[in-house]
Amino acid sequence: MNNFQYSRATDIADAIRLLTTDPGAKLIAGGTNLIDLMKENVERPSRLIDISRLPLRDIEETADGGLRIGALVPNSDLAYHPLVEQRYPLLSAAILAGASAQLRNMASVGGNLMQRTRCAYFYDTATPCNKREPGSGCSAIDGLNRNHAILGASASCIATNPSDMSVALVALGALVHIAGPSGQRTIALTDFHRLPEDKPHIDTNLGTGEIIAAVELPKHGFARNYSYLKIRDRLSYAFALVSVAAALELDGNAISEARLALGGVAHKPWRSLEAEAALRGRAATPDHFSRAADLLLLGATARAHNRFKIELARRAIVRTLIQAASSTPQSQAHKKIA
């Protein structure tokens, strides 16, 4: 049994104060990831700070026509919210591709962003893991690494980020609103998660005592030409081998704007501005999609068991862009096949 203290935060300031005064404390809302980690002795918090009753469950339009999503909005509520379904269907599709209905009912937006890798060695406390115990080594590098990173990895860690929601948010250009001891700040979601480098135990760029207050979506949601494709070992309740979020703005058959992000391939959702730039002004054709895939996968490195992911990712990118260009997102494609 792990002994820990329990506190219920009365407001955001109280949550920040509790986090700041107890470095070993962890926030808990839905608990869909943290409780598992505690059961496996991967996480041993000195205190759980319950933030589930804080007023962070609103979804509201911003002054410039975007959408502000409270950090405690359940994933299922977000996926099925009318404004999200109508204006940001890419986000809705990505959320519904993850986990199970029961977990989506409990998991929060902030918790989804903060979830930790599902690397088997990270969960196995009998094996070395730099993410769990800095300096101990990475068992995955010479171990079973079929599910591991092909982009942005380091000699210290080849784990991947497990979130589907984050991939869509990165493609859409979302912002993260953060509250902390020094006040409030906003960062792009592309800068929220970190690459492992020599500090793989640090997943995000949150500072001491900081918490996620909200996620903000820009006005443009690419509601017509989009698709989210998730390739996994089984159709449900499995993490991505490769996932692709694609969004296009078309003028006839010419691409005027493009967004492209990968999941399941790196320590963070992977987006390439160069790949997107290569699509702008081009015709929406497989050849141009293949060129974008090459740029998105530039620098990809395989390990003993995950070499297949490079070609899998390349084909998935092209397929997803074709679906987006033809306004037949993956969910609709399944219906047509059926």
CSV table of C-alpha atoms in Angstrom, one decimal:
chain,number,residue,atom,x,y,z
A,1,MET,CA,0.0,0.0,0.0
A,2,ASN,CA,1.3,3.4,-1.0
A,3,ASN,CA,0.7,6.0,1.7
A,4,PHE,CA,-0.4,9.4,0.5
A,5,GLN,CA,-2.2,12.5,1.7
A,6,TYR,CA,-5.5,13.6,0.0
A,7,SER,CA,-6.5,17.2,-0.5
A,8,ARG,CA,-9.5,18.7,-2.4
A,9,ALA,CA,-8.6,22.0,-4.0
A,10,THR,CA,-11.2,24.8,-3.4
A,11,ASP,CA,-10.1,26.8,-6.4
A,12,ILE,CA,-7.3,27.2,-8.9
A,13,ALA,CA,-5.2,29.2,-6.5
A,14,ASP,CA,-5.5,26.6,-3.8
A,15,ALA,CA,-4.5,23.8,-6.3
A,16,ILE,CA,-1.4,25.9,-7.2
A,17,ARG,CA,-0.5,26.5,-3.6
A,18,LEU,CA,-0.8,22.8,-2.7
A,19,LEU,CA,1.4,21.8,-5.7
A,20,THR,CA,4.0,24.4,-4.8
A,21,THR,CA,4.3,23.4,-1.2
A,22,ASP,CA,4.5,19.7,-1.9
A,23,PRO,CA,6.9,18.7,-4.7
A,24,GLY,CA,5.7,15.1,-4.6
A,25,ALA,CA,2.0,15.9,-5.1
A,26,LYS,CA,0.0,15.0,-8.1
A,27,LEU,CA,-3.2,16.4,-9.5
A,28,ILE,CA,-6.1,14.0,-10.0
A,29,ALA,CA,-9.4,14.6,-11.9
A,30,GLY,CA,-10.7,11.5,-13.8
A,31,GLY,CA,-7.6,9.5,-12.7
A,32,THR,CA,-7.7,7.2,-15.7
A,33,ASN,CA,-4.0,7.2,-16.1
A,34,LEU,CA,-2.6,8.2,-12.7
A,35,ILE,CA,-4.5,5.4,-10.8
A,36,ASP,CA,-3.0,2.8,-13.1
A,37,LEU,CA,0.5,4.2,-12.6
A,38,MET,CA,0.0,4.1,-8.8
A,39,LYS,CA,-1.2,0.5,-8.9
A,40,GLU,CA,2.0,-0.4,-10.8
A,41,ASN,CA,4.2,1.6,-8.4
A,42,VAL,CA,5.4,3.7,-11.2
A,43,GLU,CA,4.0,6.8,-9.6
A,44,ARG,CA,4.2,7.2,-5.8
A,45,PRO,CA,2.7,10.7,-5.0
A,46,SER,CA,3.0,12.0,-1.5
A,47,ARG,CA,-0.3,13.8,-2.0
A,48,LEU,CA,-3.2,13.6,-4.4
A,49,ILE,CA,-4.8,17.0,-5.0
A,50,ASP,CA,-8.4,16.5,-6.2
A,51,ILE,CA,-9.3,19.2,-8.8
A,52,SER,CA,-12.4,17.5,-10.1
A,53,ARG,CA,-14.7,20.1,-8.6
A,54,LEU,CA,-13.0,23.2,-9.9
A,55,PRO,CA,-15.0,25.4,-12.4
A,56,LEU,CA,-13.1,24.3,-15.5
A,57,ARG,CA,-15.8,22.4,-17.3
A,58,ASP,CA,-17.1,25.1,-19.7
A,59,ILE,CA,-16.9,25.1,-23.5
A,60,GLU,CA,-17.4,28.6,-24.8
A,61,GLU,CA,-16.8,30.7,-27.8
A,62,THR,CA,-14.0,33.2,-27.8
A,63,ALA,CA,-14.2,36.8,-28.9
A,64,ASP,CA,-12.4,36.0,-32.2
A,65,GLY,CA,-14.6,33.1,-33.1
A,66,GLY,CA,-12.6,30.3,-31.6
A,67,LEU,CA,-13.4,27.9,-28.8
A,68,ARG,CA,-12.1,27.8,-25.2
A,69,ILE,CA,-12.3,24.4,-23.6
A,70,GLY,CA,-12.0,24.0,-19.8
A,71,ALA,CA,-9.3,21.6,-18.6
A,72,LEU,CA,-11.9,19.4,-16.8
A,73,VAL,CA,-14.2,18.9,-19.7
A,74,PRO,CA,-14.6,15.1,-20.1
A,75,ASN,CA,-13.4,13.7,-23.4
A,76,SER,CA,-16.8,12.4,-24.3
A,77,ASP,CA,-18.5,15.7,-23.7
A,78,LEU,CA,-15.9,17.4,-25.9
A,79,ALA,CA,-16.2,14.9,-28.7
A,80,TYR,CA,-20.0,15.2,-28.9
A,81,HIS,CA,-20.3,18.9,-28.2
A,82,PRO,CA,-22.3,20.5,-31.1
A,83,LEU,CA,-19.8,23.2,-31.8
A,84,VAL,CA,-16.9,20.7,-31.9
A,85,GLU,CA,-18.8,18.3,-34.2
A,86,GLN,CA,-19.8,21.2,-36.5
A,87,ARG,CA,-16.6,23.3,-36.5
A,88,TYR,CA,-13.8,20.9,-35.4
A,89,PRO,CA,-14.8,17.4,-36.5
A,90,LEU,CA,-11.2,16.5,-36.8
A,91,LEU,CA,-10.9,16.8,-33.0
A,92,SER,CA,-14.1,14.9,-32.4
A,93,ALA,CA,-12.9,12.0,-34.6
A,94,ALA,CA,-9.5,11.8,-32.9
A,95,ILE,CA,-11.1,11.7,-29.4
A,96,LEU,CA,-13.5,9.0,-30.4
A,97,ALA,CA,-10.6,6.9,-31.9
A,98,GLY,CA,-9.1,6.7,-28.4
A,99,ALA,CA,-9.7,4.5,-25.4
A,100,SER,CA,-13.2,3.2,-24.6
A,101,ALA,CA,-16.5,5.0,-24.0
A,102,GLN,CA,-16.2,4.4,-20.3
A,103,LEU,CA,-12.7,5.9,-20.1
A,104,ARG,CA,-13.7,8.9,-22.3
A,105,ASN,CA,-16.5,9.6,-19.9
A,106,MET,CA,-14.0,9.9,-17.1
A,107,ALA,CA,-10.9,11.3,-18.8
A,108,SER,CA,-10.5,15.1,-18.8
A,109,VAL,CA,-9.0,17.4,-21.5
A,110,GLY,CA,-6.1,18.4,-19.2
A,111,GLY,CA,-5.5,14.8,-18.1
A,112,ASN,CA,-5.4,13.6,-21.7
A,113,LEU,CA,-2.6,16.1,-22.4
A,114,MET,CA,-0.7,15.0,-19.3
A,115,GLN,CA,-1.0,11.2,-19.7
A,116,ARG,CA,2.2,9.3,-19.8
A,117,THR,CA,3.7,6.9,-22.2
A,118,ARG,CA,2.4,3.3,-22.4
A,119,CYS,CA,5.9,1.9,-23.0
A,120,ALA,CA,5.9,-1.5,-21.4
A,121,TYR,CA,9.4,-0.9,-19.8
A,122,PHE,CA,8.1,2.3,-18.2
A,123,TYR,CA,5.4,0.3,-16.5
A,124,ASP,CA,7.8,-2.6,-15.5
A,125,THR,CA,9.6,-1.5,-12.4
A,126,ALA,CA,11.9,-4.4,-12.6
A,127,THR,CA,13.6,-3.0,-15.7
A,128,PRO,CA,15.7,0.1,-16.2
A,129,CYS,CA,13.9,3.1,-17.6
A,130,ASN,CA,15.2,6.7,-17.8
A,131,LYS,CA,11.7,8.1,-17.8
A,132,ARG,CA,10.9,6.4,-14.6
A,133,GLU,CA,14.3,6.5,-13.0
A,134,PRO,CA,16.7,9.0,-14.7
A,135,GLY,CA,20.1,7.6,-15.4
A,136,SER,CA,19.1,4.0,-15.2
A,137,GLY,CA,19.1,3.3,-18.9
A,138,CYS,CA,16.5,2.6,-21.6
A,139,SER,CA,15.5,-1.0,-21.9
A,140,ALA,CA,13.5,-0.4,-25.1
A,141,ILE,CA,16.5,0.6,-27.2
A,142,ASP,CA,17.8,-3.0,-27.3
A,143,GLY,CA,14.5,-4.6,-26.3
A,144,LEU,CA,11.1,-5.2,-27.8
A,145,ASN,CA,10.6,-1.8,-29.5
A,146,ARG,CA,7.9,-2.5,-32.0
A,147,ASN,CA,5.6,0.3,-30.7
A,148,HIS,CA,8.4,2.8,-30.1
A,149,ALA,CA,9.5,6.1,-31.7
A,150,ILE,CA,10.9,6.6,-35.1
A,151,LEU,CA,11.1,10.4,-34.9
A,152,GLY,CA,12.6,12.7,-32.3
A,153,ALA,CA,14.0,9.9,-30.1
A,154,SER,CA,17.3,10.1,-28.2
A,155,ALA,CA,19.9,7.8,-26.7
A,156,SER,CA,18.0,8.2,-23.4
A,157,CYS,CA,14.5,7.3,-24.5
A,158,ILE,CA,12.4,6.0,-27.5
A,159,ALA,CA,9.0,6.1,-25.9
A,160,THR,CA,6.0,7.6,-27.7
A,161,ASN,CA,3.2,9.9,-26.6
A,162,PRO,CA,-0.1,7.9,-26.4
A,163,SER,CA,-2.7,10.7,-27.0
A,164,ASP,CA,-5.0,10.8,-30.0
A,165,MET,CA,-6.6,14.1,-28.9
A,166,SER,CA,-3.3,15.9,-28.8
A,167,VAL,CA,-2.5,15.0,-32.5
A,168,ALA,CA,-5.7,16.7,-33.7
A,169,LEU,CA,-5.1,19.7,-31.4
A,170,VAL,CA,-1.6,20.1,-32.7
A,171,ALA,CA,-2.8,20.0,-36.3
A,172,LEU,CA,-5.5,22.6,-35.5
A,173,GLY,CA,-3.0,25.0,-33.9
A,174,ALA,CA,-4.4,24.8,-30.4
A,175,LEU,CA,-3.1,26.9,-27.5
A,176,VAL,CA,-2.8,25.8,-23.9
A,177,HIS,CA,-3.7,28.3,-21.1
A,178,ILE,CA,-1.7,27.7,-18.0
A,179,ALA,CA,-2.1,29.0,-14.4
A,180,GLY,CA,0.8,29.0,-11.9
A,181,PRO,CA,2.5,30.8,-9.1
A,182,SER,CA,3.7,33.6,-11.4
A,183,GLY,CA,0.3,34.1,-13.0
A,184,GLN,CA,-1.2,33.0,-16.3
A,185,ARG,CA,0.5,32.2,-19.5
A,186,THR,CA,-0.3,30.7,-22.9
A,187,ILE,CA,1.8,28.4,-25.1
A,188,ALA,CA,1.2,26.6,-28.4
A,189,LEU,CA,0.3,23.0,-28.0
A,190,THR,CA,3.2,22.2,-30.3
A,191,ASP,CA,5.5,23.5,-27.5
A,192,PHE,CA,3.7,21.9,-24.6
A,193,HIS,CA,5.1,18.4,-24.9
A,194,ARG,CA,8.9,17.9,-24.9
A,195,LEU,CA,11.2,15.6,-26.9
A,196,PRO,CA,13.2,13.3,-24.6
A,197,GLU,CA,16.8,14.4,-25.3
A,198,ASP,CA,18.6,13.7,-22.0
A,199,LYS,CA,15.6,14.4,-19.7
A,200,PRO,CA,13.0,11.9,-20.8
A,201,HIS,CA,11.4,12.0,-17.3
A,202,ILE,CA,10.1,15.5,-18.0
A,203,ASP,CA,7.1,15.1,-20.4
A,204,THR,CA,5.9,18.6,-20.7
A,205,ASN,CA,7.0,22.3,-20.3
A,206,LEU,CA,4.8,22.9,-17.3
A,207,GLY,CA,6.7,24.6,-14.5
A,208,THR,CA,6.6,23.9,-10.8
A,209,GLY,CA,3.1,24.5,-9.4
A,210,GLU,CA,1.5,25.1,-12.8
A,211,ILE,CA,-1.7,23.5,-14.0
A,212,ILE,CA,-3.6,23.5,-17.3
A,213,ALA,CA,-6.6,25.8,-17.1
A,214,ALA,CA,-8.0,25.5,-20.7
A,215,VAL,CA,-7.3,24.7,-24.3
A,216,GLU,CA,-8.1,27.2,-27.0
A,217,LEU,CA,-8.9,26.4,-30.6
A,218,PRO,CA,-8.6,29.0,-33.4
A,219,LYS,CA,-11.5,30.1,-35.5
A,220,HIS,CA,-10.7,28.0,-38.5
A,221,GLY,CA,-11.5,24.3,-37.8
A,222,PHE,CA,-11.1,22.8,-41.3
A,223,ALA,CA,-14.6,21.3,-41.0
A,224,ARG,CA,-14.9,20.2,-44.6
A,225,ASN,CA,-11.6,18.7,-45.7
A,226,TYR,CA,-10.2,16.7,-42.8
A,227,SER,CA,-9.5,13.1,-41.7
A,228,TYR,CA,-8.1,11.3,-38.7
A,229,LEU,CA,-6.6,7.9,-39.4
A,230,LYS,CA,-5.4,5.6,-36.6
A,231,ILE,CA,-3.5,2.4,-37.4
A,232,ARG,CA,-3.4,0.0,-34.5
A,233,ASP,CA,-3.2,-3.7,-33.8
A,234,ARG,CA,-6.9,-4.1,-33.1
A,235,LEU,CA,-9.9,-1.9,-34.0
A,236,SER,CA,-10.7,-0.6,-30.5
A,237,TYR,CA,-9.1,0.0,-27.1
A,238,ALA,CA,-5.5,0.1,-28.5
A,239,PHE,CA,-2.9,2.8,-28.8
A,240,ALA,CA,-1.7,3.9,-32.2
A,241,LEU,CA,1.1,2.3,-34.1
A,242,VAL,CA,0.7,5.4,-36.4
A,243,SER,CA,-2.0,8.0,-36.5
A,244,VAL,CA,-2.4,10.9,-38.9
A,245,ALA,CA,-4.4,14.1,-38.5
A,246,ALA,CA,-4.9,15.9,-41.8
A,247,ALA,CA,-6.7,19.1,-42.6
A,248,LEU,CA,-6.9,21.0,-45.9
A,249,GLU,CA,-8.3,24.2,-47.3
A,250,LEU,CA,-9.0,23.8,-51.0
A,251,ASP,CA,-9.6,26.3,-53.8
A,252,GLY,CA,-10.9,23.9,-56.5
A,253,ASN,CA,-8.2,21.2,-56.5
A,254,ALA,CA,-5.5,23.5,-55.3
A,255,ILE,CA,-4.4,23.5,-51.6
A,256,SER,CA,-4.4,26.9,-50.1
A,257,GLU,CA,-3.8,25.7,-46.5
A,258,ALA,CA,-2.6,22.4,-45.0
A,259,ARG,CA,-2.2,20.9,-41.5
A,260,LEU,CA,-0.6,17.6,-40.9
A,261,ALA,CA,0.4,15.8,-37.6
A,262,LEU,CA,1.4,12.3,-36.6
A,263,GLY,CA,0.8,10.3,-33.5
A,264,GLY,CA,2.4,7.1,-32.2
A,265,VAL,CA,5.8,7.9,-33.7
A,266,ALA,CA,7.4,10.3,-31.3
A,267,HIS,CA,7.6,11.5,-27.7
A,268,LYS,CA,5.2,14.3,-28.7
A,269,PRO,CA,2.6,14.8,-31.5
A,270,TRP,CA,4.8,15.3,-34.6
A,271,ARG,CA,4.1,18.3,-36.9
A,272,SER,CA,6.2,19.6,-39.8
A,273,LEU,CA,5.8,23.1,-41.0
A,274,GLU,CA,8.0,22.2,-44.0
A,275,ALA,CA,5.7,19.4,-45.0
A,276,GLU,CA,2.7,21.7,-44.8
A,277,ALA,CA,4.4,24.4,-46.7
A,278,ALA,CA,5.2,21.9,-49.5
A,279,LEU,CA,1.5,21.3,-50.0
A,280,ARG,CA,0.4,24.9,-50.2
A,281,GLY,CA,-0.2,26.1,-53.8
A,282,ARG,CA,0.0,22.5,-55.0
A,283,ALA,CA,-2.7,20.3,-56.5
A,284,ALA,CA,-4.3,17.8,-54.2
A,285,THR,CA,-2.7,14.8,-55.8
A,286,PRO,CA,-1.1,11.6,-54.5
A,287,ASP,CA,2.3,12.7,-55.8
A,288,HIS,CA,2.3,15.9,-53.8
A,289,PHE,CA,0.9,14.0,-50.8
A,290,SER,CA,3.9,11.6,-51.1
A,291,ARG,CA,6.3,14.5,-51.2
A,292,ALA,CA,4.7,15.9,-48.0
A,293,ALA,CA,5.0,12.4,-46.4
A,294,ASP,CA,8.7,12.3,-47.2
A,295,LEU,CA,9.2,15.7,-45.5
A,296,LEU,CA,7.2,14.8,-42.5
A,297,LEU,CA,9.2,11.6,-42.0
A,298,LEU,CA,12.6,13.3,-42.6
A,299,GLY,CA,15.1,11.9,-40.2
A,300,ALA,CA,13.0,8.9,-39.2
A,301,THR,CA,15.2,6.2,-37.5
A,302,ALA,CA,14.1,2.6,-37.0
A,303,ARG,CA,15.1,0.1,-34.3
A,304,ALA,CA,15.2,-3.6,-34.5
A,305,HIS,CA,11.4,-4.2,-34.4
A,306,ASN,CA,9.8,-1.0,-35.6
A,307,ARG,CA,11.2,-0.5,-39.1
A,308,PHE,CA,7.8,-1.2,-40.6
A,309,LYS,CA,6.4,2.0,-39.0
A,310,ILE,CA,8.3,4.2,-41.4
A,311,GLU,CA,6.6,2.8,-44.5
A,312,LEU,CA,3.3,2.4,-42.6
A,313,ALA,CA,3.4,6.1,-41.6
A,314,ARG,CA,4.2,7.1,-45.2
A,315,ARG,CA,1.3,5.2,-46.6
A,316,ALA,CA,-1.0,6.4,-43.8
A,317,ILE,CA,-0.1,10.1,-44.5
A,318,VAL,CA,-1.0,9.7,-48.2
A,319,ARG,CA,-4.2,7.9,-47.5
A,320,THR,CA,-5.3,10.4,-44.9
A,321,LEU,CA,-4.6,13.3,-47.2
A,322,ILE,CA,-6.6,11.6,-50.0
A,323,GLN,CA,-9.5,11.2,-47.6
A,324,ALA,CA,-9.3,14.8,-46.5
A,325,ALA,CA,-9.1,16.1,-50.0
A,326,SER,CA,-12.1,14.1,-51.1
A,327,SER,CA,-14.2,15.1,-48.0
A,328,THR,CA,-14.4,11.4,-47.0
A,329,PRO,CA,-13.0,11.3,-43.5
A,330,GLN,CA,-12.0,7.9,-42.0
A,331,SER,CA,-15.3,7.4,-40.1
A,332,GLN,CA,-17.3,8.0,-43.3
A,333,ALA,CA,-14.9,5.8,-45.3
A,334,HIS,CA,-15.7,2.9,-42.9
A,335,LYS,CA,-19.4,3.4,-43.5
A,336,LYS,CA,-18.9,3.3,-47.3
A,337,ILE,CA,-16.9,0.1,-47.1
A,338,ALA,CA,-19.6,-1.5,-44.9
